Short mmCIF file of C-alpha atoms and ligand atoms in Angstrom, two decimals:
data_model
loop_
_atom_site.label_atom_id
_atom_site.label_comp_id
_atom_site.label_asym_id
_atom_site.label_seq_id
_atom_site.Cartn_x
_atom_site.Cartn_y
_atom_site.Cartn_z
CA MET A 904 -6.49 -13.93 47.53
CA LYS A 905 -7.03 -17.21 45.72
CA GLU A 906 -6.06 -15.78 42.39
CA THR A 907 -2.76 -14.47 43.67
CA VAL A 908 -1.81 -17.62 45.55
CA GLY A 909 -2.36 -19.60 42.38
CA ARG A 910 0.95 -17.90 41.61
CA GLY A 911 -0.76 -14.95 40.06
CA ARG A 912 0.55 -11.47 39.59
CA TRP A 913 -0.55 -8.20 40.97
CA ALA A 914 -2.77 -6.64 38.35
CA SER A 915 -1.06 -3.32 38.86
CA LYS A 916 1.69 -1.83 40.90
CA ALA A 917 -0.91 0.04 42.90
CA GLY A 918 -2.58 -3.30 43.59
CA PHE A 919 0.54 -4.62 45.25
CA VAL A 920 1.29 -1.49 47.23
CA LEU A 921 -2.30 -1.41 48.40
CA ALA A 922 -2.30 -5.05 49.47
CA ALA A 923 1.06 -4.75 51.21
CA ALA A 924 -0.03 -1.51 52.83
CA GLY A 925 -3.30 -3.23 53.73
CA SER A 926 -1.33 -5.91 55.52
CA ALA A 927 0.83 -3.35 57.29
CA VAL A 928 -1.87 -0.87 58.29
CA GLY A 929 -4.15 -2.45 60.83
CA LEU A 930 -4.77 -2.74 64.52
CA GLY A 931 -1.02 -2.36 64.98
CA ASN A 932 -1.30 1.28 63.94
CA LEU A 933 -4.65 2.28 65.36
CA TRP A 934 -4.84 0.26 68.54
CA LYS A 935 -1.34 -0.88 69.41
CA PHE A 936 0.96 2.00 68.50
CA PRO A 937 -0.79 4.56 70.73
CA TYR A 938 -1.00 2.31 73.77
CA MET A 939 2.59 1.13 73.37
CA ALA A 940 3.69 4.77 73.16
CA GLY A 941 1.56 5.51 76.22
CA GLU A 942 3.15 2.69 78.20
CA ASN A 943 6.67 3.59 77.15
CA GLY A 944 7.11 7.25 77.85
CA GLY A 945 5.25 8.86 74.93
CA ALA A 946 7.46 10.94 72.65
CA VAL A 947 10.60 9.05 73.56
CA PHE A 948 8.99 5.87 72.24
CA VAL A 949 7.99 7.66 69.04
CA LEU A 950 11.55 8.87 68.54
CA VAL A 951 13.11 5.44 69.08
CA TYR A 952 10.43 3.94 66.85
CA LEU A 953 11.36 6.27 63.99
CA LEU A 954 15.06 5.52 64.36
CA ILE A 955 14.50 1.77 64.31
CA LEU A 956 12.04 2.14 61.44
CA VAL A 957 14.65 3.76 59.22
CA LEU A 958 17.65 1.68 60.27
CA ILE A 959 16.10 -1.74 60.65
CA GLY A 960 12.51 -1.64 59.39
CA MET A 961 13.18 -0.38 55.88
CA THR A 962 16.28 -2.58 55.57
CA VAL A 963 14.37 -5.73 56.46
CA MET A 964 11.39 -4.69 54.32
CA LEU A 965 13.58 -4.46 51.23
CA ALA A 966 15.30 -7.76 52.07
CA GLU A 967 11.97 -9.59 52.46
CA LEU A 968 10.46 -8.21 49.26
CA THR A 969 13.65 -9.07 47.38
CA VAL A 970 13.74 -12.67 48.58
CA GLY A 971 10.08 -12.98 47.66
CA ARG A 972 10.38 -11.57 44.18
CA HIS A 973 13.48 -13.60 43.48
CA THR A 974 12.13 -16.96 44.58
CA GLN A 975 8.47 -16.38 43.63
CA LEU A 976 7.56 -18.57 46.59
CA ASP A 977 5.92 -18.42 50.01
CA ALA A 978 8.17 -17.80 53.01
CA LEU A 979 9.03 -21.39 53.81
CA GLY A 980 9.50 -22.33 50.16
CA ALA A 981 11.66 -19.28 49.59
CA TYR A 982 14.11 -20.18 52.34
CA LYS A 983 14.09 -23.80 51.24
CA LYS A 984 14.86 -22.91 47.65
CA LEU A 985 17.82 -20.72 48.53
CA SER A 986 19.16 -22.93 51.32
CA ALA A 987 17.30 -26.00 52.63
CA LYS A 988 18.94 -25.65 56.03
CA TRP A 989 17.07 -22.39 56.59
CA ALA A 990 13.56 -23.65 55.95
CA TRP A 991 12.79 -23.68 59.67
CA VAL A 992 13.01 -19.88 59.76
CA GLY A 993 10.09 -19.82 57.33
CA GLY A 994 8.36 -22.36 59.56
CA MET A 995 8.78 -20.05 62.54
CA GLY A 996 6.97 -17.40 60.53
CA VAL A 997 3.97 -19.68 60.09
CA LEU A 998 3.86 -20.33 63.83
CA CYS A 999 4.07 -16.58 64.37
CA ALA A 1000 1.06 -16.03 62.12
CA PHE A 1001 -0.97 -18.43 64.30
CA LEU A 1002 0.05 -16.75 67.53
CA ILE A 1003 -0.55 -13.22 66.24
CA MET A 1004 -3.96 -14.16 64.88
CA ALA A 1005 -4.91 -15.65 68.25
CA PHE A 1006 -4.98 -12.21 69.90
CA TYR A 1007 -5.52 -10.14 66.73
CA THR A 1008 -8.93 -11.73 66.16
CA VAL A 1009 -9.89 -10.96 69.77
CA VAL A 1010 -9.16 -7.26 69.27
CA GLY A 1011 -10.85 -7.39 65.86
CA GLY A 1012 -13.87 -8.70 67.75
CA TRP A 1013 -13.73 -5.76 70.16
CA ALA A 1014 -13.85 -3.42 67.15
CA ILE A 1015 -16.98 -5.18 65.86
CA LYS A 1016 -18.60 -4.76 69.27
CA TYR A 1017 -17.82 -1.03 69.20
CA PHE A 1018 -19.13 -0.71 65.66
CA ILE A 1019 -22.42 -2.32 66.59
CA GLY A 1020 -22.43 -0.50 69.92
CA SER A 1021 -22.27 2.86 68.21
CA PHE A 1022 -25.64 2.15 66.60
CA ALA A 1023 -27.33 0.76 69.67
CA SER A 1024 -26.70 3.76 71.85
CA ALA A 1025 -23.29 5.38 71.87
CA ALA A 1026 -19.95 3.62 71.89
CA ALA A 1027 -19.03 5.86 74.82
CA ASN A 1028 -21.55 3.96 76.94
CA ILE A 1029 -19.81 0.62 76.53
CA ASP A 1030 -18.08 -0.51 79.69
CA PHE A 1031 -14.83 -1.65 78.09
CA VAL A 1032 -13.47 -3.62 81.02
CA GLY A 1033 -16.83 -5.17 81.74
CA PHE A 1034 -17.12 -6.22 78.12
CA ILE A 1035 -13.67 -7.74 77.56
CA THR A 1036 -13.64 -9.61 80.88
CA ALA A 1037 -16.99 -11.29 80.21
CA PRO A 1038 -16.69 -14.99 79.39
CA VAL A 1039 -18.95 -15.36 76.34
CA GLU A 1040 -19.72 -12.12 74.51
CA PRO A 1041 -16.19 -11.18 73.38
CA ILE A 1042 -15.65 -14.74 72.14
CA ILE A 1043 -18.73 -14.44 69.96
CA TYR A 1044 -17.33 -11.28 68.42
CA THR A 1045 -13.96 -12.98 67.98
CA LEU A 1046 -15.74 -15.76 66.14
CA ILE A 1047 -17.48 -13.25 63.88
CA PHE A 1048 -14.13 -11.64 63.08
CA CYS A 1049 -12.59 -15.07 62.37
CA LEU A 1050 -15.47 -15.96 60.05
CA LEU A 1051 -15.18 -12.70 58.14
CA THR A 1052 -11.45 -13.25 57.63
CA TRP A 1053 -11.99 -16.84 56.60
CA VAL A 1054 -14.76 -16.02 54.11
CA ILE A 1055 -12.47 -13.56 52.33
CA VAL A 1056 -9.57 -16.00 52.13
CA PHE A 1057 -11.77 -19.02 51.33
CA TYR A 1058 -13.62 -17.40 48.46
CA GLY A 1059 -10.46 -15.76 47.20
CA ILE A 1060 -12.07 -12.36 47.23
CA GLY A 1061 -8.88 -10.70 48.34
CA GLY A 1062 -8.86 -8.99 44.97
CA GLY A 1063 -12.22 -7.43 45.73
CA ILE A 1064 -10.99 -6.42 49.14
CA GLU A 1065 -7.99 -4.77 47.54
CA LYS A 1066 -10.25 -2.78 45.27
CA ALA A 1067 -12.42 -1.79 48.19
CA SER A 1068 -9.36 -0.68 50.10
CA LYS A 1069 -8.74 1.91 47.39
CA ILE A 1070 -11.72 3.70 48.89
CA MET A 1071 -11.53 2.59 52.49
CA MET A 1072 -7.87 3.36 53.14
CA PRO A 1073 -7.95 6.99 52.02
CA LEU A 1074 -11.22 7.34 53.92
CA LEU A 1075 -9.54 5.99 57.05
CA PHE A 1076 -6.76 8.50 56.58
CA ILE A 1077 -9.21 11.40 56.27
CA PHE A 1078 -11.18 10.20 59.27
CA ILE A 1079 -8.17 10.00 61.53
CA ILE A 1080 -7.16 13.50 60.48
CA ILE A 1081 -10.63 14.81 61.38
CA ILE A 1082 -10.54 13.02 64.73
CA ALA A 1083 -7.01 14.27 65.37
CA ILE A 1084 -8.14 17.84 64.72
CA ARG A 1085 -11.04 17.44 67.15
CA SER A 1086 -8.78 15.86 69.72
CA CYS A 1087 -6.07 18.52 69.41
CA THR A 1088 -8.57 21.34 69.81
CA LEU A 1089 -10.12 20.03 73.03
CA PRO A 1090 -9.44 22.26 76.02
CA GLY A 1091 -6.38 20.89 77.81
CA ALA A 1092 -5.06 19.06 74.75
CA GLY A 1093 -1.67 20.77 74.97
CA ALA A 1094 -0.38 18.47 77.70
CA GLY A 1095 -1.12 15.49 75.46
CA LEU A 1096 0.74 17.02 72.54
CA ASP A 1097 3.66 17.66 74.82
CA TYR A 1098 3.62 14.07 76.07
CA TYR A 1099 3.41 12.70 72.54
CA LEU A 1100 5.84 15.00 70.75
CA ASN A 1101 8.35 16.32 73.25
CA PRO A 1102 10.73 13.48 74.12
CA ASP A 1103 12.06 13.13 77.63
CA LEU A 1104 15.33 11.37 76.88
CA SER A 1105 15.82 10.32 80.46
CA LYS A 1106 13.01 7.82 79.96
CA ILE A 1107 14.98 5.72 77.44
CA ASN A 1108 15.80 2.23 78.65
CA GLY A 1109 16.15 -1.27 77.26
CA GLY A 1110 12.48 -2.00 77.76
CA VAL A 1111 11.41 1.05 75.72
CA ILE A 1112 13.82 0.20 72.90
CA LEU A 1113 12.70 -3.44 72.74
CA ALA A 1114 9.06 -2.35 72.77
CA ALA A 1115 9.70 0.08 69.90
CA MET A 1116 11.59 -2.52 67.87
CA GLY A 1117 8.84 -5.08 68.38
CA GLN A 1118 6.29 -2.52 67.30
CA VAL A 1119 8.21 -1.70 64.10
CA PHE A 1120 8.22 -5.38 63.13
CA PHE A 1121 4.60 -5.90 64.08
CA SER A 1122 3.34 -2.79 62.37
CA LEU A 1123 5.23 -3.40 59.12
CA SER A 1124 4.25 -7.10 59.06
CA LEU A 1125 7.94 -8.00 59.07
CA GLY A 1126 9.95 -10.92 60.38
CA MET A 1127 7.50 -13.68 59.58
CA GLY A 1128 7.47 -13.97 55.83
CA CYS A 1129 4.39 -11.94 55.01
CA MET A 1130 6.35 -9.53 52.86
CA ILE A 1131 8.29 -12.42 51.29
CA THR A 1132 4.95 -13.85 50.20
CA TYR A 1133 3.71 -10.49 48.90
CA GLY A 1134 7.00 -9.85 47.11
CA SER A 1135 6.66 -13.20 45.41
CA TYR A 1136 3.65 -11.93 43.50
CA LEU A 1137 5.61 -9.04 42.07
CA ASP A 1138 7.01 -9.10 38.61
CA ARG A 1139 10.38 -7.88 37.52
CA ASN A 1140 9.56 -4.38 36.44
CA SER A 1141 8.26 -3.34 39.83
CA SER A 1142 10.47 -1.11 41.94
CA LEU A 1143 11.40 -2.90 45.14
CA THR A 1144 13.23 0.07 46.58
CA GLN A 1145 10.25 2.34 46.12
CA SER A 1146 7.95 -0.13 47.89
CA ALA A 1147 10.46 -0.54 50.70
CA TRP A 1148 10.10 3.07 51.73
CA MET A 1149 6.56 3.82 50.60
CA ILE A 1150 4.89 1.08 52.64
CA PRO A 1151 6.71 2.03 55.86
CA ALA A 1152 6.02 5.72 55.24
CA LEU A 1153 2.31 5.14 54.78
CA ASP A 1154 2.16 2.80 57.73
CA THR A 1155 3.97 5.19 60.01
CA GLY A 1156 1.80 8.08 58.86
CA VAL A 1157 -1.32 6.25 59.98
CA ALA A 1158 0.21 5.22 63.31
CA PHE A 1159 1.44 8.74 63.99
CA LEU A 1160 -1.98 10.21 63.25
CA ALA A 1161 -3.62 7.65 65.52
CA GLY A 1162 -1.44 8.90 68.36
CA LEU A 1163 -2.35 12.46 67.48
CA ALA A 1164 -6.02 11.51 67.69
CA ILE A 1165 -5.63 9.81 71.05
CA PHE A 1166 -3.09 11.54 73.32
CA PRO A 1167 -4.46 15.08 73.34
CA ALA A 1168 -7.85 13.62 74.28
CA VAL A 1169 -6.33 11.42 76.98
CA PHE A 1170 -4.95 14.49 78.73
CA ALA A 1171 -7.96 16.67 77.98
CA PHE A 1172 -10.21 14.13 79.72
CA GLY A 1173 -7.76 13.66 82.59
CA MET A 1174 -7.14 10.00 81.81
CA GLN A 1175 -3.97 7.93 82.03
CA PRO A 1176 -1.80 7.45 78.91
CA ASP A 1177 -0.53 4.09 80.15
CA ALA A 1178 -3.97 2.50 80.26
CA GLY A 1179 -2.75 -0.34 78.02
CA PRO A 1180 -4.76 -2.23 75.40
CA GLY A 1181 -7.99 -0.44 76.32
CA LEU A 1182 -6.61 3.01 75.40
CA MET A 1183 -8.17 3.43 71.94
CA PHE A 1184 -11.47 1.86 72.96
CA GLY A 1185 -11.69 3.95 76.09
CA ILE A 1186 -10.70 7.29 74.59
CA LEU A 1187 -12.03 7.60 71.06
CA PRO A 1188 -15.71 7.12 71.92
CA GLN A 1189 -15.30 10.04 74.34
CA VAL A 1190 -13.86 12.14 71.53
CA PHE A 1191 -16.78 11.23 69.27
CA ALA A 1192 -19.17 12.25 72.02
CA GLN A 1193 -17.65 15.74 71.73
CA MET A 1194 -18.32 15.94 68.01
CA PRO A 1195 -21.45 16.92 66.11
CA ALA A 1196 -22.99 13.74 64.65
CA GLY A 1197 -20.66 11.82 66.94
CA THR A 1198 -22.57 8.54 66.79
CA PHE A 1199 -22.42 8.60 63.03
CA PHE A 1200 -18.68 9.33 63.10
CA ALA A 1201 -18.08 6.59 65.64
CA ALA A 1202 -19.91 4.00 63.54
CA ILE A 1203 -17.99 4.86 60.38
CA PHE A 1204 -14.70 5.01 62.23
CA PHE A 1205 -15.09 1.57 63.80
CA LEU A 1206 -16.16 0.21 60.43
CA LEU A 1207 -12.88 1.51 59.01
CA VAL A 1208 -10.99 -0.03 61.93
CA ILE A 1209 -12.62 -3.39 61.19
CA PHE A 1210 -11.73 -3.01 57.55
CA ALA A 1211 -8.08 -2.20 58.30
CA ALA A 1212 -7.93 -5.11 60.73
CA LEU A 1213 -9.39 -7.47 58.13
CA THR A 1214 -6.87 -6.57 55.43
CA SER A 1215 -4.11 -7.42 57.92
CA ALA A 1216 -5.84 -10.56 59.18
CA ILE A 1217 -6.27 -11.97 55.68
CA SER A 1218 -2.53 -11.59 55.11
CA LEU A 1219 -1.89 -13.55 58.30
CA LEU A 1220 -4.39 -16.30 57.48
CA GLU A 1221 -2.92 -16.36 53.99
CA VAL A 1222 0.52 -17.23 55.41
CA VAL A 1223 -1.01 -20.15 57.33
CA THR A 1224 -3.14 -21.28 54.38
CA ALA A 1225 -0.29 -21.07 51.85
CA TYR A 1226 1.80 -23.21 54.20
CA PHE A 1227 -0.76 -26.02 54.32
CA VAL A 1228 -1.33 -25.81 50.57
CA ASP A 1229 2.33 -25.70 49.53
CA GLU A 1230 3.97 -27.84 52.16
CA LYS A 1231 1.29 -30.29 53.21
CA ALA A 1232 -0.49 -30.59 49.85
CA ILE A 1233 -3.86 -29.84 51.44
CA LYS A 1234 -6.51 -28.24 49.25
CA ARG A 1235 -6.95 -24.53 49.69
CA SER A 1236 -10.46 -24.86 51.05
CA GLY A 1237 -9.39 -27.38 53.70
CA ALA A 1238 -6.22 -25.46 54.47
CA SER A 1239 -8.04 -22.24 55.25
CA ILE A 1240 -10.52 -24.11 57.46
CA ILE A 1241 -7.76 -25.84 59.42
CA GLY A 1242 -6.00 -22.51 59.74
CA ILE A 1243 -8.93 -20.53 61.07
CA LEU A 1244 -10.04 -23.34 63.37
CA GLY A 1245 -6.58 -23.55 64.92
CA ILE A 1246 -6.56 -19.78 65.30
CA PHE A 1247 -9.99 -19.65 66.92
CA ILE A 1248 -9.05 -22.41 69.37
CA LEU A 1249 -6.04 -20.35 70.43
CA ALA A 1250 -8.11 -17.15 70.50
CA VAL A 1251 -10.54 -18.49 73.10
CA PRO A 1252 -8.00 -18.64 75.96
CA CYS A 1253 -6.65 -15.25 74.77
CA SER A 1254 -10.06 -13.69 75.23
CA LEU A 1255 -10.65 -15.51 78.51
CA SER A 1256 -7.28 -14.33 79.82
CA MET A 1257 -8.85 -10.85 80.11
CA GLY A 1258 -11.33 -12.16 82.68
CA SER A 1259 -11.94 -15.66 83.93
CA LEU A 1260 -8.41 -16.87 83.12
CA ALA A 1261 -6.79 -13.64 84.32
CA GLY A 1262 -4.76 -15.41 87.00
CA VAL A 1263 -3.43 -18.14 84.70
CA HIS A 1264 0.08 -17.26 83.63
CA ILE A 1265 1.58 -19.26 80.79
CA ILE A 1266 4.82 -17.29 81.09
CA PRO A 1267 6.05 -17.03 84.69
CA GLU A 1268 7.76 -13.94 85.99
CA ILE A 1269 11.49 -13.83 85.29
CA ALA A 1270 12.46 -10.65 87.08
CA ALA A 1271 16.12 -10.87 86.10
CA MET A 1272 15.13 -10.63 82.43
CA ASN A 1273 12.43 -7.96 82.78
CA ILE A 1274 9.78 -10.56 81.96
CA PRO A 1275 6.56 -10.16 83.96
CA ALA A 1276 4.14 -13.06 84.45
CA MET A 1277 1.73 -13.23 81.50
CA GLY A 1278 -1.57 -14.83 80.52
CA PHE A 1279 -2.39 -16.07 77.02
CA PHE A 1280 -3.14 -12.71 75.36
CA ASP A 1281 -0.07 -10.91 76.69
CA ALA A 1282 2.15 -13.96 76.26
CA PHE A 1283 1.30 -14.38 72.58
CA ASP A 1284 1.77 -10.67 72.01
CA PHE A 1285 5.09 -10.72 73.86
CA LEU A 1286 6.40 -13.87 72.15
CA THR A 1287 5.60 -12.60 68.67
CA SER A 1288 6.36 -8.85 68.80
CA LYS A 1289 9.24 -8.87 71.23
CA VAL A 1290 10.86 -12.20 70.41
CA MET A 1291 9.89 -14.05 67.24
CA LEU A 1292 9.41 -11.21 64.75
CA PRO A 1293 12.69 -9.42 65.53
CA LEU A 1294 14.44 -12.80 65.64
CA GLY A 1295 12.94 -13.62 62.24
CA GLY A 1296 14.25 -10.27 60.98
CA LEU A 1297 17.68 -10.90 62.45
CA LEU A 1298 17.89 -14.32 60.80
CA LEU A 1299 16.63 -12.91 57.51
CA CYS A 1300 19.39 -10.28 57.53
CA ILE A 1301 22.03 -12.91 58.21
CA PHE A 1302 20.52 -15.08 55.53
CA VAL A 1303 20.42 -12.35 52.89
CA GLY A 1304 23.69 -10.76 53.95
CA TRP A 1305 25.82 -13.86 54.36
CA VAL A 1306 24.13 -16.96 52.94
CA TRP A 1307 22.33 -15.85 49.81
CA GLY A 1308 24.61 -12.83 49.62
CA THR A 1309 24.01 -9.12 49.11
CA ASP A 1310 25.46 -9.31 45.59
CA ASN A 1311 22.71 -11.68 44.57
CA ALA A 1312 20.14 -9.55 46.38
CA ILE A 1313 21.33 -6.34 44.73
CA ASN A 1314 21.30 -8.09 41.40
CA GLU A 1315 17.63 -8.88 41.99
CA ILE A 1316 16.82 -5.37 43.20
CA THR A 1317 18.46 -3.73 40.18
CA ASP A 1318 17.18 -6.32 37.69
CA GLY A 1319 20.70 -7.39 36.90
CA GLY A 1320 22.08 -3.86 36.87
CA PHE A 1321 19.28 -2.61 34.67
CA SER A 1322 17.77 -0.18 37.13
CA SER A 1323 19.66 1.90 39.63
CA PHE A 1324 19.84 1.49 43.38
CA SER A 1325 21.91 4.35 44.64
CA LEU A 1326 21.85 3.18 48.26
CA ALA A 1327 23.11 -0.32 47.40
CA GLY A 1328 26.35 0.13 49.35
CA ILE A 1329 24.63 1.49 52.44
CA TRP A 1330 21.94 -1.16 52.31
CA SER A 1331 24.55 -3.94 52.15
CA VAL A 1332 26.21 -2.63 55.28
CA LEU A 1333 22.83 -2.30 56.96
CA VAL A 1334 21.79 -5.86 56.10
CA LYS A 1335 25.10 -7.52 56.87
CA PHE A 1336 26.13 -5.65 59.98
CA VAL A 1337 24.03 -2.81 61.34
CA ALA A 1338 20.57 -4.40 61.42
CA PRO A 1339 21.53 -7.83 62.82
CA ILE A 1340 23.88 -6.37 65.42
CA ALA A 1341 21.34 -3.70 66.40
CA ILE A 1342 18.57 -6.28 66.79
CA PHE A 1343 20.86 -8.44 68.88
CA LEU A 1344 21.86 -5.52 71.12
CA VAL A 1345 18.24 -4.49 71.59
CA PHE A 1346 17.44 -8.04 72.70
CA LEU A 1347 20.28 -7.93 75.20
CA SER A 1348 19.25 -4.60 76.66
CA GLY A 1349 15.52 -5.35 76.54
CA PHE A 1350 16.00 -8.55 78.48
CA GLY A 1351 18.25 -6.91 80.99
CA VAL A 1352 21.44 -8.69 79.95
CA ILE A 1353 23.29 -5.43 79.33
N1 LIG B 1030 0.94 -5.13 60.53
C1 LIG B 1030 -0.33 -5.54 61.01
C2 LIG B 1030 -0.91 -4.41 61.84
O1 LIG B 1030 -0.24 -3.45 62.11
C3 LIG B 1030 -0.25 -6.83 61.80
C4 LIG B 1030 0.53 -7.90 61.11
C5 LIG B 1030 1.69 -8.39 61.65
C6 LIG B 1030 0.09 -8.39 59.88
C7 LIG B 1030 2.43 -9.35 61.03
C8 LIG B 1030 0.83 -9.36 59.22
C9 LIG B 1030 2.01 -9.83 59.79
O2 LIG B 1030 -2.02 -4.47 62.25
#
């Protein structure tokens, strides 16, 4: 996205929505949402997710886009411009981007392995656990994923990627629908639908709510300045309010369909829904095996997964690169190299933590706070999704609500009263009170304090 970071503009409104949706829709929807739901009670997780999406997710999305469009700067610069004391919150976002990329590129690598694997024989024949616990092979795939991401950012071909996503994203949508139909019509699928859609409210607890909140932030690319950066490329006659509900709606649609593709099959094949990060990789190849031209479907599907993962990964590397360019005055080429190198160095222990480093815990168990012992992969995931992103969102709400002020924000949203924002009053209350307090309470209950 060289042309946009040179303080460009989105060529069209669709270009922005596509890029922002490209950042949002990724492994978070296809890989993470289903396994998080599976680990947290199924339908009850989906229900809590939707509640948090509407109350907090959309509120924060609008706040981030607004700060971005107003300041026309990257995350750190935006905070700095409005209040120098707050620049560190933008800095935390950059750190977040590093940590997310460290495990994101590992999973991106797994997707490449499955794509290639579906040509070689059938993806269903890949021994998932054997593969991810191996010392060398997954790291090679991680490296390939890193290089792909870097090439796109380095050569500034984000624009081309955006154009390609006009074809790839709808194709992904259609594919998941086809897979979901196959999955839902397998014998024994009903139990999966029940698990996924019929909430058992007795399963709600602090851990489930924190997991759902973290997933909302992760999936919408919120809480770390990504949407501030994207908003900064918008010009004045773009509708912020429309984007703030359209991107979440699209994102949630894809995540919901991914669950619909996975859970019925999980139950039909007598597998466990709480299998964790291997869920998508373990289940979908089995579904493809039940389809005519399954190998062909599998190959195209994993290609689309890689594509979705790349459009998210470039937005993450972009945050890191823009930081080095804007704040450290490093040339874009050098900045993107430093960024991806740092990310790859962190990704290696993440990948190894699946196998040879499995016993090395960088976060020790803190039973009183519901924190299990974690290796690199899980620790980075935990620190970003369950701590840093929601914290970034909480701080952003306080910042917009109380420091910059909702009057200024609403002025930006309505172009100085020129366009209408009928929910302005409700949004103010959400930003100033409801969202920050809710995030705070979820932290307290998730960490066992209340
Ligand atoms: N939203 C992306 C996904 O769901 C991940 C992401 C998180 C991207 C944070 C940018 C910022 O895959």
